Amino acid sequence: MSSTRQQTPITFEQSHNLTQIFGADGTLAHRLPFFNPRPEQLEMAQAVTQALNNTACAVLEAGTGTGKTFAYLVPTLLWGGKAIISTGTKTLQDQLYERDLPTIRDALGAPVTIALLKGRANYVCHYHLDRTLMNGRLMGRDDAAHIQRIRKDLNHVKRGDKAEWPDIPDDALVWQQVTSTRENCLGSDCPNHKECFVMNARKEAQSADVIVVNHHLFFADVMLREEGIAELLPAVNTVVFDEAHQVPEVASIFFGQQFSTAQIIDWARDIQAEGITHVRDAADWREVKDVLERAAKDVRIACGTDNGRWSVAQLPDNSPIWDALDKLQTIIDDTLKIIEPVCERAETIEQLSTRLEQLSEQLTQWRELQSDDMVRWIEAFSHTVRLNATPLSVAEPFTRQRESDHPRSWIFTSATLSVRNDFTLFKEQLGLHDAHTATWESPFDFAKQSLLYVPNGLPEPWDRNFGNIVLQKIFPMLRASNGRAFLLCTTLAAVKRYGAWLTEQIDAYDLDWTLLIQGESSRTELLNQYREAKNPVLIGSQSFWEGVDVRGEALSLVIIDKLPFAPPDDPVLAARLRVIEARGENGFMAYQVPQAVINLKQGAGRLIRSETDRGVLMICDSRLITKRYGGRIWQSLPPFARTREESVACGFFENHFEGGQA
């Protein structure tokens, strides 16, 4: 935690006059050289203060450039008591802890302590690091180099957080080997308990005034409390959800149920390592591992060759998946019988036995679940299968949680929560019927800084020639902008197709562009490469639609291939639409269109990030123009200038960038 500079503290009475803080001659203007007063920011801070005064709930949408972070931080710090700030991404979580919170705290002279808390998968575990080094379980030269680097730095890092090794990719396999899970953590029995980074982070959070978490950790803690386990996060007076548009989806995960064959495969590899180390004579541990791992992989084989999602209601009784799950359950039971006699010989074996029992119970619960409020579905990935039970609505359980604890203020904020200032969908998803709502437009001059371009001559997205024509339409735009673009796709298949085609064009025309394609490197690495490249083009899907901040001419063109409607065969979506239509409503207009608007606003929000940014947003979907709901969608976007003419769109770069091109 950064040190606190000595400033004259602002008293609680002064906080009622926020103009003294946010005004042109106010505290922030005097103490922060980069601060620019904005009326929208002041109004939002007043709305947050009102919610704090009334111990109420507020849903606040603030466009890019409003300064919403400071607008909720100032009242939160001045109010006192304990507060949780929950974010949707680790990037924003780190930014709040490292930069924004210390900046505001020091400017206000507020005597508050700040803690950062992430899920345990973000912290290096001393025990698992030592065990991995001892067992030599890593594969590949890169992993070996990564683990040596982690071991070398371990006594010098502050938090043991993955973020302290930025040069090791976030998705590197080594992280799975050197971090713990709730299931395999030894707790107080661990020989490294006193130096444990997770425990130290929790202790700091318990004593801090402001704790920065992410949505997944927040709801994981909610579920622990439901199970009667001591809560991870302390009782607080204020909860702020930044990037709140993600909350309904994250809540659905934690209020539902999940079981993955990947958990069984991980367990099988753990039992082999621990069995050989502690009870070598008790069984052929390699065989135990192989049999269980094979049964888990057979579940994936039973799903067929393609990845996909299927509702249980879609699967026939004679589907191969059921026999594969029966076999897996039997082998799990047999494995428990093998390890039961030797549990007392080693604590780690006993812990693994408990962990497998819990996995067996999760599998049984999923198979036996009968609930009109939940939809059971199966998701097949390249190598594993996940069994899901997702609530049709999280409004009831989330409301129950909000009302079960002592009264507190709840603030939900994002740049994308409404459809033309209508918050109905978001409020219904979380049961926030009593919430105060407000929205502030971005202070940026979109009509001058940007252009929305929907090309003429586009077929419907389901037309077999759609992809080819989109490529014909986007290439002149990429030439006009000289790269410096994001191509945001709604499917991974489109990412691969457009990536292959653009690779050919770059070679054919000998273009000085750097093409970056999702899947070729980690998300963090791709963004770093983008920022360093001269004329980059990045092609990505959902993970690049939000939480990405590239300012200046480096990103001058954002292309979106289709309106981001969820796939109509998605099992959870289909079940939710049936519920809506059973009430006599139009599911498409009541749910799918508003959800698409929120997602589209996120993608469009990548383009203009500052007062000096300029660029073109190109949406290759004629439904924005031809369908009645299209007007509702584009009217929810910022007030871009608009055109359908290629010459006008290409001319934007000649007219707005020095030298004719971006």
PDB file of N, CA, C and O in Angstrom, residues 164-223:
ATOM      1  N   GLU A 164       2.701  -9.260 -10.297  1.00  0.00           N
ATOM      2  CA  GLU A 164       4.073  -8.849 -10.008  1.00  0.00           C
ATOM      3  C   GLU A 164       5.083  -9.548 -10.923  1.00  0.00           C
ATOM      4  O   GLU A 164       6.281  -9.272 -10.846  1.00  0.00           O
ATOM      5  N   TRP A 165       4.599 -10.452 -11.768  1.00  0.00           N
ATOM      6  CA  TRP A 165       5.418 -11.083 -12.804  1.00  0.00           C
ATOM      7  C   TRP A 165       4.784 -10.792 -14.167  1.00  0.00           C
ATOM      8  O   TRP A 165       4.261 -11.687 -14.833  1.00  0.00           O
ATOM      9  N   PRO A 166       4.772  -9.529 -14.600  1.00  0.00           N
ATOM     10  CA  PRO A 166       4.050  -9.166 -15.831  1.00  0.00           C
ATOM     11  C   PRO A 166       4.597  -9.832 -17.083  1.00  0.00           C
ATOM     12  O   PRO A 166       3.890  -9.931 -18.089  1.00  0.00           O
ATOM     13  N   ASP A 167       5.847 -10.298 -17.033  1.00  0.00           N
ATOM     14  CA  ASP A 167       6.423 -10.913 -18.218  1.00  0.00           C
ATOM     15  C   ASP A 167       6.029 -12.378 -18.372  1.00  0.00           C
ATOM     16  O   ASP A 167       6.313 -12.996 -19.394  1.00  0.00           O
ATOM     17  N   ILE A 168       5.393 -12.958 -17.346  1.00  0.00           N
ATOM     18  CA  ILE A 168       4.899 -14.329 -17.456  1.00  0.00           C
ATOM     19  C   ILE A 168       3.431 -14.262 -17.873  1.00  0.00           C
ATOM     20  O   ILE A 168       2.613 -13.665 -17.164  1.00  0.00           O
ATOM     21  N   PRO A 169       3.066 -14.822 -19.018  1.00  0.00           N
ATOM     22  CA  PRO A 169       1.684 -14.703 -19.513  1.00  0.00           C
ATOM     23  C   PRO A 169       0.660 -15.155 -18.476  1.00  0.00           C
ATOM     24  O   PRO A 169       0.885 -16.113 -17.726  1.00  0.00           O
ATOM     25  N   ASP A 170      -0.451 -14.441 -18.450  1.00  0.00           N
ATOM     26  CA  ASP A 170      -1.494 -14.727 -17.472  1.00  0.00           C
ATOM     27  C   ASP A 170      -2.058 -16.137 -17.639  1.00  0.00           C
ATOM     28  O   ASP A 170      -2.550 -16.733 -16.687  1.00  0.00           O
ATOM     29  N   ASP A 171      -1.989 -16.668 -18.857  1.00  0.00           N
ATOM     30  CA  ASP A 171      -2.532 -17.990 -19.110  1.00  0.00           C
ATOM     31  C   ASP A 171      -1.447 -19.067 -19.188  1.00  0.00           C
ATOM     32  O   ASP A 171      -1.689 -20.175 -19.663  1.00  0.00           O
ATOM     33  N   ALA A 172      -0.243 -18.758 -18.706  1.00  0.00           N
ATOM     34  CA  ALA A 172       0.834 -19.751 -18.713  1.00  0.00           C
ATOM     35  C   ALA A 172       0.458 -20.935 -17.824  1.00  0.00           C
ATOM     36  O   ALA A 172      -0.121 -20.762 -16.736  1.00  0.00           O
ATOM     37  N   LEU A 173       0.791 -22.151 -18.258  1.00  0.00           N
ATOM     38  CA  LEU A 173       0.438 -23.352 -17.511  1.00  0.00           C
ATOM     39  C   LEU A 173       1.066 -23.380 -16.126  1.00  0.00           C
ATOM     40  O   LEU A 173       0.524 -24.008 -15.205  1.00  0.00           O
ATOM     41  N   VAL A 174       2.173 -22.699 -15.957  1.00  0.00           N
ATOM     42  CA  VAL A 174       2.866 -22.741 -14.672  1.00  0.00           C
ATOM     43  C   VAL A 174       1.997 -22.230 -13.532  1.00  0.00           C
ATOM     44  O   VAL A 174       2.105 -22.698 -12.398  1.00  0.00           O
ATOM     45  N   TRP A 175       1.093 -21.283 -13.815  1.00  0.00           N
ATOM     46  CA  TRP A 175       0.275 -20.721 -12.738  1.00  0.00           C
ATOM     47  C   TRP A 175      -0.635 -21.777 -12.110  1.00  0.00           C
ATOM     48  O   TRP A 175      -0.920 -21.718 -10.910  1.00  0.00           O
ATOM     49  N   GLN A 176      -1.104 -22.730 -12.891  1.00  0.00           N
ATOM     50  CA  GLN A 176      -1.936 -23.797 -12.329  1.00  0.00           C
ATOM     51  C   GLN A 176      -1.154 -24.657 -11.346  1.00  0.00           C
ATOM     52  O   GLN A 176      -1.729 -25.237 -10.427  1.00  0.00           O
ATOM     53  N   GLN A 177       0.163 -24.754 -11.536  1.00  0.00           N
ATOM     54  CA  GLN A 177       0.992 -25.615 -10.702  1.00  0.00           C
ATOM     55  C   GLN A 177       1.463 -24.929  -9.426  1.00  0.00           C
ATOM     56  O   GLN A 177       1.785 -25.610  -8.449  1.00  0.00           O
ATOM     57  N   VAL A 178       1.520 -23.606  -9.421  1.00  0.00           N
ATOM     58  CA  VAL A 178       2.118 -22.903  -8.270  1.00  0.00           C
ATOM     59  C   VAL A 178       1.106 -22.065  -7.499  1.00  0.00           C
ATOM     60  O   VAL A 178       1.483 -21.243  -6.672  1.00  0.00           O
ATOM     61  N   THR A 179      -0.177 -22.256  -7.772  1.00  0.00           N
ATOM     62  CA  THR A 179      -1.231 -21.602  -6.993  1.00  0.00           C
ATOM     63  C   THR A 179      -2.128 -22.668  -6.389  1.00  0.00           C
ATOM     64  O   THR A 179      -2.108 -23.824  -6.798  1.00  0.00           O
ATOM     65  N   SER A 180      -2.918 -22.280  -5.409  1.00  0.00           N
ATOM     66  CA  SER A 180      -3.806 -23.230  -4.735  1.00  0.00           C
ATOM     67  C   SER A 180      -5.250 -22.989  -5.145  1.00  0.00           C
ATOM     68  O   SER A 180      -5.591 -21.954  -5.728  1.00  0.00           O
ATOM     69  N   THR A 181      -6.088 -23.943  -4.834  1.00  0.00           N
ATOM     70  CA  THR A 181      -7.534 -23.789  -4.968  1.00  0.00           C
ATOM     71  C   THR A 181      -8.158 -23.976  -3.587  1.00  0.00           C
ATOM     72  O   THR A 181      -7.485 -24.418  -2.645  1.00  0.00           O
ATOM     73  N   ARG A 182      -9.400 -23.635  -3.474  1.00  0.00           N
ATOM     74  CA  ARG A 182     -10.080 -23.850  -2.199  1.00  0.00           C
ATOM     75  C   ARG A 182     -10.033 -25.327  -1.808  1.00  0.00           C
ATOM     76  O   ARG A 182      -9.913 -25.675  -0.635  1.00  0.00           O
ATOM     77  N   GLU A 183     -10.097 -26.211  -2.825  1.00  0.00           N
ATOM     78  CA  GLU A 183     -10.132 -27.647  -2.549  1.00  0.00           C
ATOM     79  C   GLU A 183      -8.779 -28.192  -2.104  1.00  0.00           C
ATOM     80  O   GLU A 183      -8.714 -29.071  -1.237  1.00  0.00           O
ATOM     81  N   ASN A 184      -7.668 -27.689  -2.686  1.00  0.00           N
ATOM     82  CA  ASN A 184      -6.381 -28.292  -2.338  1.00  0.00           C
ATOM     83  C   ASN A 184      -5.537 -27.455  -1.380  1.00  0.00           C
ATOM     84  O   ASN A 184      -4.373 -27.772  -1.133  1.00  0.00           O
ATOM     85  N   CYS A 185      -6.103 -26.389  -0.828  1.00  0.00           N
ATOM     86  CA  CYS A 185      -5.394 -25.604   0.183  1.00  0.00           C
ATOM     87  C   CYS A 185      -5.382 -26.371   1.506  1.00  0.00           C
ATOM     88  O   CYS A 185      -6.414 -26.894   1.945  1.00  0.00           O
ATOM     89  N   LEU A 186      -4.223 -26.430   2.150  1.00  0.00           N
ATOM     90  CA  LEU A 186      -4.092 -27.152   3.418  1.00  0.00           C
ATOM     91  C   LEU A 186      -4.496 -26.303   4.620  1.00  0.00           C
ATOM     92  O   LEU A 186      -4.554 -26.811   5.743  1.00  0.00           O
ATOM     93  N   GLY A 187      -4.746 -25.023   4.410  1.00  0.00           N
ATOM     94  CA  GLY A 187      -5.177 -24.175   5.507  1.00  0.00           C
ATOM     95  C   GLY A 187      -4.137 -24.082   6.604  1.00  0.00           C
ATOM     96  O   GLY A 187      -2.932 -23.982   6.360  1.00  0.00           O
ATOM     97  N   SER A 188      -4.584 -24.135   7.858  1.00  0.00           N
ATOM     98  CA  SER A 188      -3.678 -23.994   9.000  1.00  0.00           C
ATOM     99  C   SER A 188      -2.716 -25.166   9.135  1.00  0.00           C
ATOM    100  O   SER A 188      -1.735 -25.090   9.876  1.00  0.00           O
ATOM    101  N   ASP A 189      -2.981 -26.273   8.432  1.00  0.00           N
ATOM    102  CA  ASP A 189      -2.068 -27.423   8.468  1.00  0.00           C
ATOM    103  C   ASP A 189      -0.882 -27.260   7.523  1.00  0.00           C
ATOM    104  O   ASP A 189       0.034 -28.078   7.534  1.00  0.00           O
ATOM    105  N   CYS A 190      -0.903 -26.226   6.705  1.00  0.00           N
ATOM    106  CA  CYS A 190       0.156 -26.028   5.720  1.00  0.00           C
ATOM    107  C   CYS A 190       1.454 -25.628   6.420  1.00  0.00           C
ATOM    108  O   CYS A 190       1.444 -24.746   7.305  1.00  0.00           O
ATOM    109  N   PRO A 191       2.575 -26.212   6.053  1.00  0.00           N
ATOM    110  CA  PRO A 191       3.849 -25.832   6.671  1.00  0.00           C
ATOM    111  C   PRO A 191       4.257 -24.394   6.369  1.00  0.00           C
ATOM    112  O   PRO A 191       5.108 -23.831   7.055  1.00  0.00           O
ATOM    113  N   ASN A 192       3.644 -23.791   5.342  1.00  0.00           N
ATOM    114  CA  ASN A 192       3.962 -22.405   4.973  1.00  0.00           C
ATOM    115  C   ASN A 192       2.857 -21.440   5.382  1.00  0.00           C
ATOM    116  O   ASN A 192       2.749 -20.339   4.823  1.00  0.00           O
ATOM    117  N   HIS A 193       2.054 -21.835   6.355  1.00  0.00           N
ATOM    118  CA  HIS A 193       0.859 -21.055   6.706  1.00  0.00           C
ATOM    119  C   HIS A 193       1.208 -19.609   7.086  1.00  0.00           C
ATOM    120  O   HIS A 193       0.517 -18.670   6.680  1.00  0.00           O
ATOM    121  N   LYS A 194       2.279 -19.419   7.849  1.00  0.00           N
ATOM    122  CA  LYS A 194       2.600 -18.081   8.353  1.00  0.00           C
ATOM    123  C   LYS A 194       3.025 -17.121   7.242  1.00  0.00           C
ATOM    124  O   LYS A 194       2.835 -15.912   7.364  1.00  0.00           O
ATOM    125  N   GLU A 195       3.623 -17.646   6.193  1.00  0.00           N
ATOM    126  CA  GLU A 195       4.088 -16.780   5.109  1.00  0.00           C
ATOM    127  C   GLU A 195       3.132 -16.762   3.923  1.00  0.00           C
ATOM    128  O   GLU A 195       3.426 -16.179   2.877  1.00  0.00           O
ATOM    129  N   CYS A 196       1.967 -17.383   4.065  1.00  0.00           N
ATOM    130  CA  CYS A 196       1.010 -17.537   2.973  1.00  0.00           C
ATOM    131  C   CYS A 196       0.537 -16.179   2.455  1.00  0.00           C
ATOM    132  O   CYS A 196       0.051 -15.339   3.221  1.00  0.00           O
ATOM    133  N   PHE A 197       0.668 -15.953   1.161  1.00  0.00           N
ATOM    134  CA  PHE A 197       0.250 -14.684   0.569  1.00  0.00           C
ATOM    135  C   PHE A 197      -1.267 -14.507   0.641  1.00  0.00           C
ATOM    136  O   PHE A 197      -1.756 -13.390   0.836  1.00  0.00           O
ATOM    137  N   VAL A 198      -2.015 -15.602   0.467  1.00  0.00           N
ATOM    138  CA  VAL A 198      -3.474 -15.503   0.529  1.00  0.00           C
ATOM    139  C   VAL A 198      -3.918 -15.078   1.923  1.00  0.00           C
ATOM    140  O   VAL A 198      -4.746 -14.165   2.083  1.00  0.00           O
ATOM    141  N   MET A 199      -3.358 -15.714   2.951  1.00  0.00           N
ATOM    142  CA  MET A 199      -3.742 -15.381   4.325  1.00  0.00           C
ATOM    143  C   MET A 199      -3.340 -13.951   4.669  1.00  0.00           C
ATOM    144  O   MET A 199      -4.095 -13.232   5.344  1.00  0.00           O
ATOM    145  N   ASN A 200      -2.174 -13.522   4.222  1.00  0.00           N
ATOM    146  CA  ASN A 200      -1.747 -12.152   4.504  1.00  0.00           C
ATOM    147  C   ASN A 200      -2.666 -11.142   3.830  1.00  0.00           C
ATOM    148  O   ASN A 200      -2.991 -10.097   4.412  1.00  0.00           O
ATOM    149  N   ALA A 201      -3.097 -11.446   2.595  1.00  0.00           N
ATOM    150  CA  ALA A 201      -4.011 -10.541   1.890  1.00  0.00           C
ATOM    151  C   ALA A 201      -5.355 -10.472   2.606  1.00  0.00           C
ATOM    152  O   ALA A 201      -5.964  -9.401   2.720  1.00  0.00           O
ATOM    153  N   ARG A 202      -5.818 -11.607   3.114  1.00  0.00           N
ATOM    154  CA  ARG A 202      -7.091 -11.620   3.831  1.00  0.00           C
ATOM    155  C   ARG A 202      -7.006 -10.830   5.135  1.00  0.00           C
ATOM    156  O   ARG A 202      -7.928 -10.090   5.488  1.00  0.00           O
ATOM    157  N   LYS A 203      -5.901 -11.001   5.860  1.00  0.00           N
ATOM    158  CA  LYS A 203      -5.736 -10.260   7.113  1.00  0.00           C
ATOM    159  C   LYS A 203      -5.730  -8.759   6.854  1.00  0.00           C
ATOM    160  O   LYS A 203      -6.328  -7.982   7.604  1.00  0.00           O
ATOM    161  N   GLU A 204      -5.040  -8.354   5.799  1.00  0.00           N
ATOM    162  CA  GLU A 204      -5.003  -6.935   5.454  1.00  0.00           C
ATOM    163  C   GLU A 204      -6.399  -6.429   5.106  1.00  0.00           C
ATOM    164  O   GLU A 204      -6.793  -5.322   5.489  1.00  0.00           O
ATOM    165  N   ALA A 205      -7.157  -7.255   4.387  1.00  0.00           N
ATOM    166  CA  ALA A 205      -8.513  -6.856   4.013  1.00  0.00           C
ATOM    167  C   ALA A 205      -9.412  -6.726   5.238  1.00  0.00           C
ATOM    168  O   ALA A 205     -10.253  -5.815   5.314  1.00  0.00           O
ATOM    169  N   GLN A 206      -9.256  -7.614   6.195  1.00  0.00           N
ATOM    170  CA  GLN A 206     -10.101  -7.573   7.386  1.00  0.00           C
ATOM    171  C   GLN A 206      -9.931  -6.271   8.161  1.00  0.00           C
ATOM    172  O   GLN A 206     -10.871  -5.774   8.774  1.00  0.00           O
ATOM    173  N   SER A 207      -8.727  -5.707   8.123  1.00  0.00           N
ATOM    174  CA  SER A 207      -8.464  -4.508   8.917  1.00  0.00           C
ATOM    175  C   SER A 207      -8.558  -3.213   8.116  1.00  0.00           C
ATOM    176  O   SER A 207      -8.499  -2.128   8.691  1.00  0.00           O
ATOM    177  N   ALA A 208      -8.703  -3.313   6.793  1.00  0.00           N
ATOM    178  CA  ALA A 208      -8.690  -2.111   5.950  1.00  0.00           C
ATOM    179  C   ALA A 208     -10.044  -1.406   5.951  1.00  0.00           C
ATOM    180  O   ALA A 208     -11.086  -2.010   6.224  1.00  0.00           O
ATOM    181  N   ASP A 209     -10.007  -0.119   5.608  1.00  0.00           N
ATOM    182  CA  ASP A 209     -11.243   0.659   5.471  1.00  0.00           C
ATOM    183  C   ASP A 209     -11.882   0.441   4.101  1.00  0.00           C
ATOM    184  O   ASP A 209     -13.109   0.410   3.986  1.00  0.00           O
ATOM    185  N   VAL A 210     -11.067   0.303   3.066  1.00  0.00           N
ATOM    186  CA  VAL A 210     -11.559   0.112   1.703  1.00  0.00           C
ATOM    187  C   VAL A 210     -10.873  -1.124   1.122  1.00  0.00           C
ATOM    188  O   VAL A 210      -9.647  -1.217   1.125  1.00  0.00           O
ATOM    189  N   ILE A 211     -11.667  -2.076   0.643  1.00  0.00           N
ATOM    190  CA  ILE A 211     -11.137  -3.302   0.067  1.00  0.00           C
ATOM    191  C   ILE A 211     -11.517  -3.346  -1.404  1.00  0.00           C
ATOM    192  O   ILE A 211     -12.695  -3.204  -1.752  1.00  0.00           O
ATOM    193  N   VAL A 212     -10.534  -3.539  -2.273  1.00  0.00           N
ATOM    194  CA  VAL A 212     -10.770  -3.627  -3.707  1.00  0.00           C
ATOM    195  C   VAL A 212     -10.782  -5.103  -4.099  1.00  0.00           C
ATOM    196  O   VAL A 212      -9.789  -5.809  -3.925  1.00  0.00           O
ATOM    197  N   VAL A 213     -11.902  -5.582  -4.611  1.00  0.00           N
ATOM    198  CA  VAL A 213     -12.059  -6.979  -5.021  1.00  0.00           C
ATOM    199  C   VAL A 213     -12.547  -7.002  -6.466  1.00  0.00           C
ATOM    200  O   VAL A 213     -12.677  -5.973  -7.105  1.00  0.00           O
ATOM    201  N   ASN A 214     -12.816  -8.196  -6.985  1.00  0.00           N
ATOM    202  CA  ASN A 214     -13.493  -8.298  -8.278  1.00  0.00           C
ATOM    203  C   ASN A 214     -14.811  -9.040  -8.096  1.00  0.00           C
ATOM    204  O   ASN A 214     -15.060  -9.648  -7.043  1.00  0.00           O
ATOM    205  N   HIS A 215     -15.670  -8.991  -9.106  1.00  0.00           N
ATOM    206  CA  HIS A 215     -17.021  -9.542  -8.966  1.00  0.00           C
ATOM    207  C   HIS A 215     -16.995 -11.027  -8.623  1.00  0.00           C
ATOM    208  O   HIS A 215     -17.810 -11.504  -7.822  1.00  0.00           O
ATOM    209  N   HIS A 216     -16.071 -11.789  -9.222  1.00  0.00           N
ATOM    210  CA  HIS A 216     -16.014 -13.220  -8.943  1.00  0.00           C
ATOM    211  C   HIS A 216     -15.712 -13.482  -7.472  1.00  0.00           C
ATOM    212  O   HIS A 216     -16.339 -14.341  -6.847  1.00  0.00           O
ATOM    213  N   LEU A 217     -14.771 -12.726  -6.910  1.00  0.00           N
ATOM    214  CA  LEU A 217     -14.435 -12.920  -5.501  1.00  0.00           C
ATOM    215  C   LEU A 217     -15.588 -12.489  -4.600  1.00  0.00           C
ATOM    216  O   LEU A 217     -15.886 -13.143  -3.593  1.00  0.00           O
ATOM    217  N   PHE A 218     -16.264 -11.403  -4.960  1.00  0.00           N
ATOM    218  CA  PHE A 218     -17.395 -10.942  -4.158  1.00  0.00           C
ATOM    219  C   PHE A 218     -18.452 -12.028  -4.055  1.00  0.00           C
ATOM    220  O   PHE A 218     -18.930 -12.351  -2.960  1.00  0.00           O
ATOM    221  N   PHE A 219     -18.831 -12.614  -5.175  1.00  0.00           N
ATOM    222  CA  PHE A 219     -19.901 -13.611  -5.146  1.00  0.00           C
ATOM    223  C   PHE A 219     -19.423 -14.956  -4.598  1.00  0.00           C
ATOM    224  O   PHE A 219     -20.215 -15.712  -4.038  1.00  0.00           O
ATOM    225  N   ALA A 220     -18.139 -15.248  -4.736  1.00  0.00           N
ATOM    226  CA  ALA A 220     -17.607 -16.447  -4.090  1.00  0.00           C
ATOM    227  C   ALA A 220     -17.765 -16.324  -2.582  1.00  0.00           C
ATOM    228  O   ALA A 220     -18.125 -17.295  -1.895  1.00  0.00           O
ATOM    229  N   ASP A 221     -17.535 -15.117  -2.060  1.00  0.00           N
ATOM    230  CA  ASP A 221     -17.708 -14.896  -0.629  1.00  0.00           C
ATOM    231  C   ASP A 221     -19.174 -14.991  -0.220  1.00  0.00           C
ATOM    232  O   ASP A 221     -19.510 -15.528   0.837  1.00  0.00           O
ATOM    233  N   VAL A 222     -20.060 -14.485  -1.076  1.00  0.00           N
ATOM    234  CA  VAL A 222     -21.494 -14.600  -0.809  1.00  0.00           C
ATOM    235  C   VAL A 222     -21.892 -16.065  -0.653  1.00  0.00           C
ATOM    236  O   VAL A 222     -22.634 -16.448   0.259  1.00  0.00           O
ATOM    237  N   MET A 223     -21.384 -16.919  -1.534  1.00  0.00           N
ATOM    238  CA  MET A 223     -21.742 -18.332  -1.482  1.00  0.00           C
ATOM    239  C   MET A 223     -21.145 -19.024  -0.264  1.00  0.00           C
ATOM    240  O   MET A 223     -21.756 -19.916   0.324  1.00  0.00           O
TER     241      MET A 223
END
